[in-house]
Coordinates of C-alpha atoms in Angstrom, one line a residue:
Chain A
X18 CA 0.0 -0.2 0.1
X19 CA 1.5 3.3 -1.0
X20 CA 0.4 6.8 -2.2
X21 CA 0.5 8.2 -5.2
X22 CA 0.5 11.7 -6.3
X23 CA -0.6 13.4 -9.7
X24 CA 1.7 16.0 -10.7
X25 CA 2.6 18.0 -13.9
X26 CA -0.8 19.1 -14.9
X27 CA -2.4 17.8 -17.9
X28 CA -1.9 14.1 -19.0
X29 CA -2.9 11.0 -19.4
X30 CA -3.8 8.4 -16.6
X31 CA -3.2 4.7 -18.0
X32 CA -2.4 1.4 -17.1
X33 CA 1.5 1.9 -18.0
X34 CA 2.5 5.7 -17.9
X35 CA 4.4 7.0 -14.9
X36 CA 4.8 10.8 -16.6
X37 CA 2.5 12.0 -14.1
X38 CA 2.9 9.9 -11.1
X39 CA 5.0 10.6 -7.8
X40 CA 5.6 9.0 -4.7
X41 CA 5.3 12.6 -2.9
X42 CA 3.2 15.5 -3.2
X43 CA 4.7 18.1 -6.0
X44 CA 7.8 15.7 -5.9
X45 CA 9.2 14.3 -9.1
X46 CA 7.3 11.9 -11.6
X47 CA 8.4 8.1 -12.7
X48 CA 6.5 6.4 -9.7
X49 CA 4.6 3.3 -10.7
X50 CA 0.9 3.6 -11.9
X51 CA -1.3 3.4 -8.8
X52 CA -3.1 -0.2 -8.2
X53 CA -5.9 -1.1 -6.3
X54 CA -3.7 -1.0 -2.9
X55 CA -2.6 2.6 -3.9
X56 CA -4.3 5.7 -3.0
X57 CA -4.1 8.6 -5.5
X58 CA -4.0 12.5 -4.6
X59 CA -4.6 15.1 -7.0
X60 CA -3.1 17.8 -4.9
X61 CA -1.9 20.4 -6.7
X62 CA -3.0 24.0 -7.7
X63 CA -3.6 24.9 -11.3
X64 CA -6.0 24.0 -14.0
X65 CA -5.4 20.6 -15.8
X66 CA -7.0 17.8 -17.5
X67 CA -6.7 13.9 -16.6
X68 CA -7.5 11.7 -19.4
X69 CA -8.1 8.5 -17.9
X70 CA -7.7 5.7 -20.7
X71 CA -8.2 2.0 -20.3
X72 CA -9.1 -0.3 -16.8
X73 CA -8.0 1.9 -14.0
X74 CA -7.6 1.2 -10.2
X75 CA -6.6 2.7 -7.1
X76 CA -7.5 2.5 -3.4
X77 CA -8.7 6.1 -2.1
X78 CA -9.6 8.9 -4.6
X79 CA -8.8 12.3 -3.2
X80 CA -8.8 15.8 -5.2
X81 CA -8.0 18.4 -2.8
X82 CA -6.8 21.1 -4.9
X83 CA -6.6 22.7 -8.0
X84 CA -9.3 22.6 -10.7
X85 CA -9.4 19.3 -12.5
X86 CA -11.4 18.1 -15.5
X87 CA -11.6 14.3 -16.0
X88 CA -12.1 13.0 -19.1
X89 CA -11.6 9.6 -20.7
X90 CA -11.0 7.1 -23.5
X91 CA -12.4 3.8 -22.9
X92 CA -12.1 3.8 -19.0
X93 CA -13.2 2.7 -16.4
X94 CA -12.0 3.3 -12.5
X95 CA -12.4 0.8 -10.0
X96 CA -11.8 2.2 -6.5
X97 CA -11.4 0.1 -3.6
X98 CA -11.3 2.8 -1.0
X99 CA -13.1 6.1 -0.7
X100 CA -14.0 9.2 -3.1
X101 CA -13.6 12.8 -2.1
X102 CA -13.6 15.4 -4.5
X103 CA -13.4 18.4 -2.6
X104 CA -15.7 21.7 -3.2
X105 CA -14.7 23.3 -6.1
X106 CA -11.8 21.1 -7.2
X107 CA -13.4 19.2 -10.2
X108 CA -14.6 21.3 -13.4
X109 CA -16.4 18.4 -14.8
X110 CA -16.0 14.7 -14.9
X111 CA -17.2 13.1 -18.3
X112 CA -20.2 11.0 -18.3
X113 CA -18.7 8.4 -19.8
X114 CA -15.9 8.0 -17.0
X115 CA -17.5 5.3 -15.2
X116 CA -16.7 4.0 -12.0
X117 CA -16.7 0.7 -9.9
X118 CA -16.6 0.6 -6.1
X119 CA -15.6 -2.6 -5.1
X120 CA -14.8 -2.3 -1.1
X121 CA -15.3 -5.0 1.1
X122 CA -15.4 -2.4 3.9
X123 CA -17.1 0.6 5.2
X124 CA -16.0 3.5 2.8
X125 CA -17.3 7.2 2.0
X126 CA -18.3 8.9 -1.1
X127 CA -18.1 12.8 -1.1
X128 CA -18.5 14.2 -4.9
X129 CA -19.3 17.7 -3.7
X130 CA -22.1 18.6 -6.6
X131 CA -19.7 16.9 -9.1
X132 CA -21.8 14.5 -11.6
X133 CA -19.7 11.5 -12.1
X134 CA -20.1 8.6 -14.8
X135 CA -22.3 5.4 -14.3
X136 CA -21.6 4.2 -11.0
X137 CA -21.2 0.4 -9.7
X138 CA -21.6 -0.7 -5.9
X139 CA -20.0 -4.2 -6.1
X140 CA -18.3 -5.4 -2.9
X141 CA -19.4 -8.1 -1.1
X142 CA -19.8 -7.0 2.5
X143 CA -19.0 -3.2 1.3
X144 CA -20.5 -0.6 2.2
X145 CA -20.7 3.1 0.9
X146 CA -22.0 6.2 2.8
X147 CA -22.6 9.5 1.1
X148 CA -20.5 12.4 2.6
X149 CA -22.7 15.0 0.0
X150 CA -25.2 14.9 -2.5
X151 CA -24.4 12.1 -5.2
X152 CA -25.2 12.7 -8.9
X153 CA -24.6 10.4 -11.9
X154 CA -24.2 12.1 -15.0
X155 CA -27.6 10.8 -17.1
X156 CA -26.4 7.3 -16.1
X157 CA -27.2 4.5 -14.1
X158 CA -26.3 3.4 -10.3
X159 CA -26.1 -0.3 -9.9
X160 CA -26.2 -1.9 -6.6
X161 CA -24.8 -5.3 -7.4
X162 CA -23.1 -6.5 -3.7
X163 CA -23.1 -4.3 -0.5
X164 CA -24.6 -1.5 1.1
X165 CA -25.8 2.0 0.0
X166 CA -26.5 4.5 2.4
X167 CA -27.8 8.3 2.1
X168 CA -26.3 8.7 5.5
X169 CA -28.3 10.1 8.3
X170 CA -27.8 14.0 6.7
X171 CA -30.3 12.5 4.1
X172 CA -28.1 13.4 1.0
X173 CA -29.9 13.7 -2.2
X174 CA -29.5 11.2 -5.3
X175 CA -30.1 11.8 -9.1
X176 CA -29.5 9.4 -11.6
X177 CA -31.0 8.2 -14.9
X178 CA -31.5 5.0 -13.7
X179 CA -31.2 2.9 -10.4
X180 CA -30.7 -0.7 -10.6
X181 CA -30.4 -3.6 -8.3
X182 CA -32.0 -6.8 -9.9
X183 CA -30.1 -9.8 -8.5
X184 CA -30.1 -12.5 -5.9
X185 CA -26.9 -10.8 -4.1
X186 CA -26.7 -9.4 -0.3
X187 CA -27.7 -5.9 -0.6
X188 CA -28.8 -3.3 1.4
X189 CA -30.2 0.2 0.3
X190 CA -30.7 2.9 3.2
X191 CA -32.7 5.6 1.7
X192 CA -32.5 7.1 5.0
X193 CA -35.2 10.2 4.6
X194 CA -33.3 11.2 1.3
X195 CA -34.8 12.5 -2.1
X196 CA -33.7 9.9 -5.0
X197 CA -34.4 11.7 -8.2
X198 CA -34.7 9.3 -11.3
X199 CA -34.6 11.1 -14.6
X200 CA -34.5 8.1 -16.7
X201 CA -36.9 5.0 -17.3
X202 CA -36.2 2.6 -14.5
X203 CA -35.9 2.1 -10.9
X204 CA -35.2 -1.9 -11.1
X205 CA -35.2 -4.2 -8.5
X206 CA -37.3 -6.4 -10.1
X207 CA -35.5 -9.4 -8.4
X208 CA -35.4 -8.2 -5.0
X209 CA -34.1 -11.7 -3.3
X210 CA -31.8 -10.9 -0.4
X211 CA -32.8 -7.4 -0.4
X212 CA -32.9 -5.5 2.5
X213 CA -34.7 -2.0 2.3
X214 CA -34.4 0.7 5.1
X215 CA -34.9 4.3 6.1
X216 CA -38.1 6.6 6.8
X217 CA -39.4 9.3 5.0
X218 CA -37.8 9.2 1.6
X219 CA -38.9 9.7 -1.7
X220 CA -38.6 8.1 -4.7
X221 CA -39.7 10.9 -7.8
X222 CA -39.6 9.7 -11.4
X223 CA -39.5 12.8 -13.6
X224 CA -39.1 11.4 -17.0
X225 CA -41.2 12.9 -19.8
X226 CA -41.1 9.5 -21.4
X227 CA -42.5 6.2 -20.1
X228 CA -40.8 4.7 -17.1
X229 CA -41.1 1.8 -14.7
X230 CA -40.7 1.2 -10.8
X231 CA -40.0 -2.3 -10.9
X232 CA -40.3 -3.2 -7.1
X233 CA -39.7 -6.7 -7.1
X234 CA -42.4 -7.0 -4.4
X235 CA -40.4 -5.6 -1.7
X236 CA -41.4 -3.8 1.3
X237 CA -40.8 -0.3 0.1
X238 CA -42.6 1.3 3.2
X239 CA -39.7 3.8 4.3
X240 CA -40.7 5.5 0.8
X241 CA -43.1 7.7 -1.3
X242 CA -43.2 6.9 -4.9
X243 CA -44.0 10.2 -6.6
X244 CA -45.0 10.3 -10.1
X245 CA -42.8 13.7 -11.5
X246 CA -43.0 13.5 -15.0
X247 CA -45.5 13.4 -18.0
X248 CA -44.5 9.9 -19.1
X249 CA -46.4 7.1 -17.8
X250 CA -45.2 5.4 -14.7
X251 CA -45.7 1.9 -14.7
X252 CA -45.1 0.1 -11.3
X253 CA -44.8 -3.8 -11.5
X254 CA -44.9 -6.3 -8.4
X255 CA -46.8 -6.2 -5.6
X256 CA -45.0 -3.5 -3.5
X257 CA -45.7 -1.5 0.0
X258 CA -45.0 2.1 0.0
X259 CA -45.6 4.5 2.5
X260 CA -47.5 6.9 -0.4
X261 CA -48.3 7.0 -3.8
X262 CA -48.5 10.5 -5.1
X263 CA -48.3 12.8 -8.1
X264 CA -46.4 16.3 -7.9
X265 CA -46.8 16.3 -11.7
X266 CA -50.6 17.6 -11.0
X267 CA -49.2 21.1 -11.1
X268 CA -48.3 21.1 -14.6
X269 CA -49.8 18.5 -16.7
X270 CA -51.7 15.3 -17.1
X271 CA -49.7 12.0 -16.5
X272 CA -50.8 8.5 -15.6
X273 CA -49.9 5.5 -13.5
X274 CA -49.8 1.8 -14.7
X275 CA -50.3 -1.2 -12.2
X276 CA -49.4 -4.5 -13.5
X277 CA -52.6 -6.3 -13.3
X278 CA -53.4 -8.9 -10.6
X279 CA -50.6 -7.0 -8.5
X280 CA -51.7 -5.5 -4.8
X281 CA -49.9 -2.1 -4.1
X282 CA -50.3 -1.6 -0.1
X283 CA -50.0 1.7 0.8
X284 CA -50.1 3.7 4.0
X285 CA -51.4 7.0 2.2
X286 CA -52.5 7.4 -1.5
X287 CA -52.3 10.9 -2.4
X288 CA -51.8 10.5 -6.3
X289 CA -54.4 12.8 -7.5
X290 CA -54.8 14.9 -10.3
X291 CA -56.0 18.5 -10.7
X292 CA -58.6 20.6 -12.7
X293 CA -57.5 20.3 -16.4
X294 CA -54.7 17.9 -15.5
X295 CA -56.3 14.6 -14.8
X296 CA -54.1 11.7 -13.4
X297 CA -55.2 8.2 -15.4
X298 CA -55.2 5.0 -13.5
X299 CA -55.1 1.6 -15.6
X300 CA -53.7 -1.9 -15.3
X301 CA -51.3 -3.6 -17.8
X302 CA -53.7 -5.8 -19.1
X303 CA -57.6 -4.1 -19.9
X304 CA -60.1 -6.0 -18.1
X305 CA -57.9 -7.5 -15.5
X306 CA -57.7 -5.4 -12.1
X307 CA -54.8 -4.4 -9.8
X308 CA -55.4 -3.6 -6.4
X309 CA -54.7 -0.9 -4.2
X310 CA -55.1 -1.5 -0.4
X311 CA -55.1 0.8 2.6
X312 CA -55.7 -1.0 5.8
X313 CA -57.6 2.0 7.1
X314 CA -59.0 6.2 6.9
X315 CA -60.0 7.8 3.7
X316 CA -58.4 8.1 0.7
X317 CA -59.7 11.3 -1.0
X318 CA -58.4 12.3 -4.3
X319 CA -60.1 14.0 -7.6
X320 CA -59.7 14.5 -11.1
X321 CA -59.1 10.9 -12.1
X322 CA -59.5 8.6 -15.0
X323 CA -59.9 5.2 -13.6
X324 CA -59.9 2.0 -15.0
X325 CA -59.8 -1.8 -14.0
X326 CA -58.5 -0.5 -10.5
X327 CA -59.8 -2.2 -7.1
X328 CA -59.5 -0.2 -3.8
X329 CA -59.8 -2.1 -0.9
X330 CA -58.3 -2.9 2.4
X331 CA -60.5 -1.2 4.9
X332 CA -59.8 2.2 3.8
X333 CA -62.9 4.4 2.1
X334 CA -61.6 5.6 -1.3
X335 CA -63.2 8.5 -2.9
X336 CA -62.2 9.3 -6.1
X337 CA -64.1 12.3 -6.2
X338 CA -66.8 14.3 -7.8
X339 CA -64.6 15.3 -11.0
X340 CA -63.3 11.8 -11.7
X341 CA -64.1 9.1 -14.5
X342 CA -65.3 5.8 -13.5
X343 CA -63.8 4.2 -17.2
X344 CA -64.7 0.6 -16.7
X345 CA -63.4 -2.5 -14.3
X346 CA -63.1 -0.5 -11.0
X347 CA -64.3 -1.9 -7.7
X348 CA -64.1 -0.4 -4.3
X349 CA -64.1 3.5 -5.3
X350 CA -66.9 6.0 -4.5
X351 CA -67.1 8.3 -7.2
X352 CA -68.1 11.2 -5.2
X353 CA -66.0 13.8 -2.8
X354 CA -65.7 12.5 0.5
X355 CA -68.6 13.7 3.4
X356 CA -67.7 16.9 4.8
X357 CA -65.5 16.6 7.7
X358 CA -63.8 13.2 6.7
X359 CA -60.1 13.2 6.9
X360 CA -57.1 13.3 4.2
X361 CA -58.6 15.7 2.1
X362 CA -56.5 16.5 -1.0
X363 CA -55.3 19.8 -0.3
X364 CA -54.6 22.3 -3.1
X365 CA -51.8 24.7 -2.5
Chain B
X6 CA -40.3 31.6 -2.4
X7 CA -41.6 28.7 -4.4
X8 CA -41.8 27.9 -8.4
X9 CA -42.3 25.7 -10.9
X10 CA -39.6 24.4 -12.7
X11 CA -39.6 24.1 -16.4
X12 CA -40.1 20.3 -16.8
X13 CA -42.7 20.1 -14.5
X14 CA -41.5 19.2 -11.0
X15 CA -42.6 21.3 -8.3
X16 CA -40.1 22.6 -6.4
X17 CA -40.3 24.9 -3.3
X18 CA -37.9 26.9 -2.0
X19 CA -37.8 27.3 1.4
X20 CA -35.6 28.1 4.6
X21 CA -32.4 26.8 4.7
X22 CA -31.2 24.6 7.2
X23 CA -27.6 23.7 8.2
X24 CA -24.8 21.7 10.0
X25 CA -21.8 21.7 10.1
X26 CA -19.2 19.1 11.3
X27 CA -15.8 18.3 11.3
X28 CA -14.8 15.1 9.8
X29 CA -12.3 12.8 11.0
X30 CA -10.0 13.9 8.6
X31 CA -10.1 17.3 9.7
X32 CA -12.2 18.6 7.0
X33 CA -15.5 20.7 7.4
X34 CA -18.7 19.5 6.1
X35 CA -21.5 22.2 5.9
X36 CA -24.6 20.0 5.5
X37 CA -27.9 22.0 4.4
X38 CA -31.1 21.5 2.9
X39 CA -32.7 23.6 0.7
X40 CA -36.8 23.1 -0.1
X41 CA -39.3 20.8 1.0
X42 CA -41.4 19.4 -2.1
X43 CA -38.7 17.4 -2.5
X44 CA -36.0 18.8 -0.1
X45 CA -32.3 18.9 -1.7
X46 CA -30.0 17.6 1.0
X47 CA -26.0 18.4 0.3
X48 CA -23.2 19.6 2.1
X49 CA -20.4 21.4 0.9
X50 CA -16.7 19.5 1.9
X51 CA -13.6 21.1 2.2
X52 CA -10.4 22.0 4.3
X53 CA -10.4 24.4 7.1
X54 CA -8.4 27.0 5.5
X55 CA -10.7 26.8 2.2
X56 CA -14.1 27.0 4.3
X57 CA -12.5 29.6 6.7
X58 CA -11.4 31.9 3.8
X59 CA -15.1 32.4 2.6
X60 CA -17.9 34.7 3.6
X61 CA -21.0 33.9 4.8
X62 CA -22.5 35.4 1.5
X63 CA -20.0 32.9 -0.5
X64 CA -20.9 30.2 1.2
X65 CA -24.5 30.7 0.6
X66 CA -24.1 31.3 -3.2
X67 CA -22.6 28.2 -3.5
X68 CA -25.3 26.3 -1.7
X69 CA -27.5 28.2 -4.1
X70 CA -25.7 27.6 -7.0
X71 CA -26.0 23.7 -6.2
X72 CA -29.4 23.8 -5.5
X73 CA -30.0 25.5 -8.9
X74 CA -27.8 22.9 -10.4
X75 CA -29.9 20.3 -9.3
X76 CA -32.9 21.8 -10.4
X77 CA -31.6 21.9 -13.9
X78 CA -30.5 18.4 -13.7
X79 CA -33.8 16.7 -12.7
X80 CA -35.9 19.0 -14.8
X81 CA -34.0 18.6 -17.9
X82 CA -34.8 15.5 -20.6
X83 CA -32.9 12.5 -19.8
X84 CA -31.3 10.9 -22.9
X85 CA -32.7 7.4 -23.8
X86 CA -30.3 5.0 -22.2
X87 CA -30.3 1.6 -23.8
X88 CA -29.6 -1.7 -21.2
X89 CA -30.5 -4.8 -20.4
X90 CA -32.1 -4.1 -16.9

């Protein structure tokens, strides 16, 4: 285990070049290329570009000074340690420069508002905790093995896709964070050996194209699943949620589609439309319903178009006076709730 | 202040909450929250020298810039991604 310091300003980080590596901060170049047991430091003043080339590796990755641009040529960096990009030290990180975190112990990821490339967490027994908000530059986060936690500070996570569909042992601790999914999927289709923890988190799916929340029939009771865009949101699996909501009703019409034959068990259901911005709910196979279940209380929504939806579980489900009963619905009351009912949908 | 961001995500900008801690490596972590629907949680992490060289207004501006970038990121159209997921 050793340290490697980047020197000489702009240059290429390759699997063979020693031109920009030193054994000491600001020292002479010529040190060997870092390996998975060597921590790398970018701690020199100045503005420069590091072009990553090939399959690279290091232990800890720290940028503490200067203003660095990270570009790449067919490169991935495997980081066995922690990642720390000090505030203001990385001007850009190309979207194609992906990172694989493969630690088998606890590590920290602090990116300070730098959106990095597609990121994979794959270390048996590994644990990665955020030290700041975390964004992937229009790409995927893959949780293959280990634990991903947003920390007790509830740091926000932004990516196009979040995927963890496998049978490996893994944990996602959402704490009370906001996960913004800008692309097509939250994919936990196979949720075997998955642990979900946290409380008060929101997963909001903002794409204007169709997108899917594949919950794998897991207990997502820690989260509110929010429809945050115009694209239809399909929910697969029989999942449990704290809430299903629709923030896009401030902007336009949108839709939720549930896989026929599945049941979504919720503590609250506030997904509603507004005047002129209808929320459509239907099922994947016409004439075969999907079920929404809430144990108690009153669900009160409005401006809905409902088809093939069964509402049950003990709660009273009011679709509202301005909703449309298309066909195949059971358990919905197509009126406003009587005065005094709880959980009124509040327009602000 | 509240606003409706382009692309349709409802975002509210309300009072900023912050917590400053010293990390194990001696660096400063200025953790903050902006907004409520949904909240944006982030932290500015830097060395004590760098942090102490900034004025309160400069730190506030950095936080606002981060929030604005995040809003831009989550409201812009996402590129279509082909995958086997």
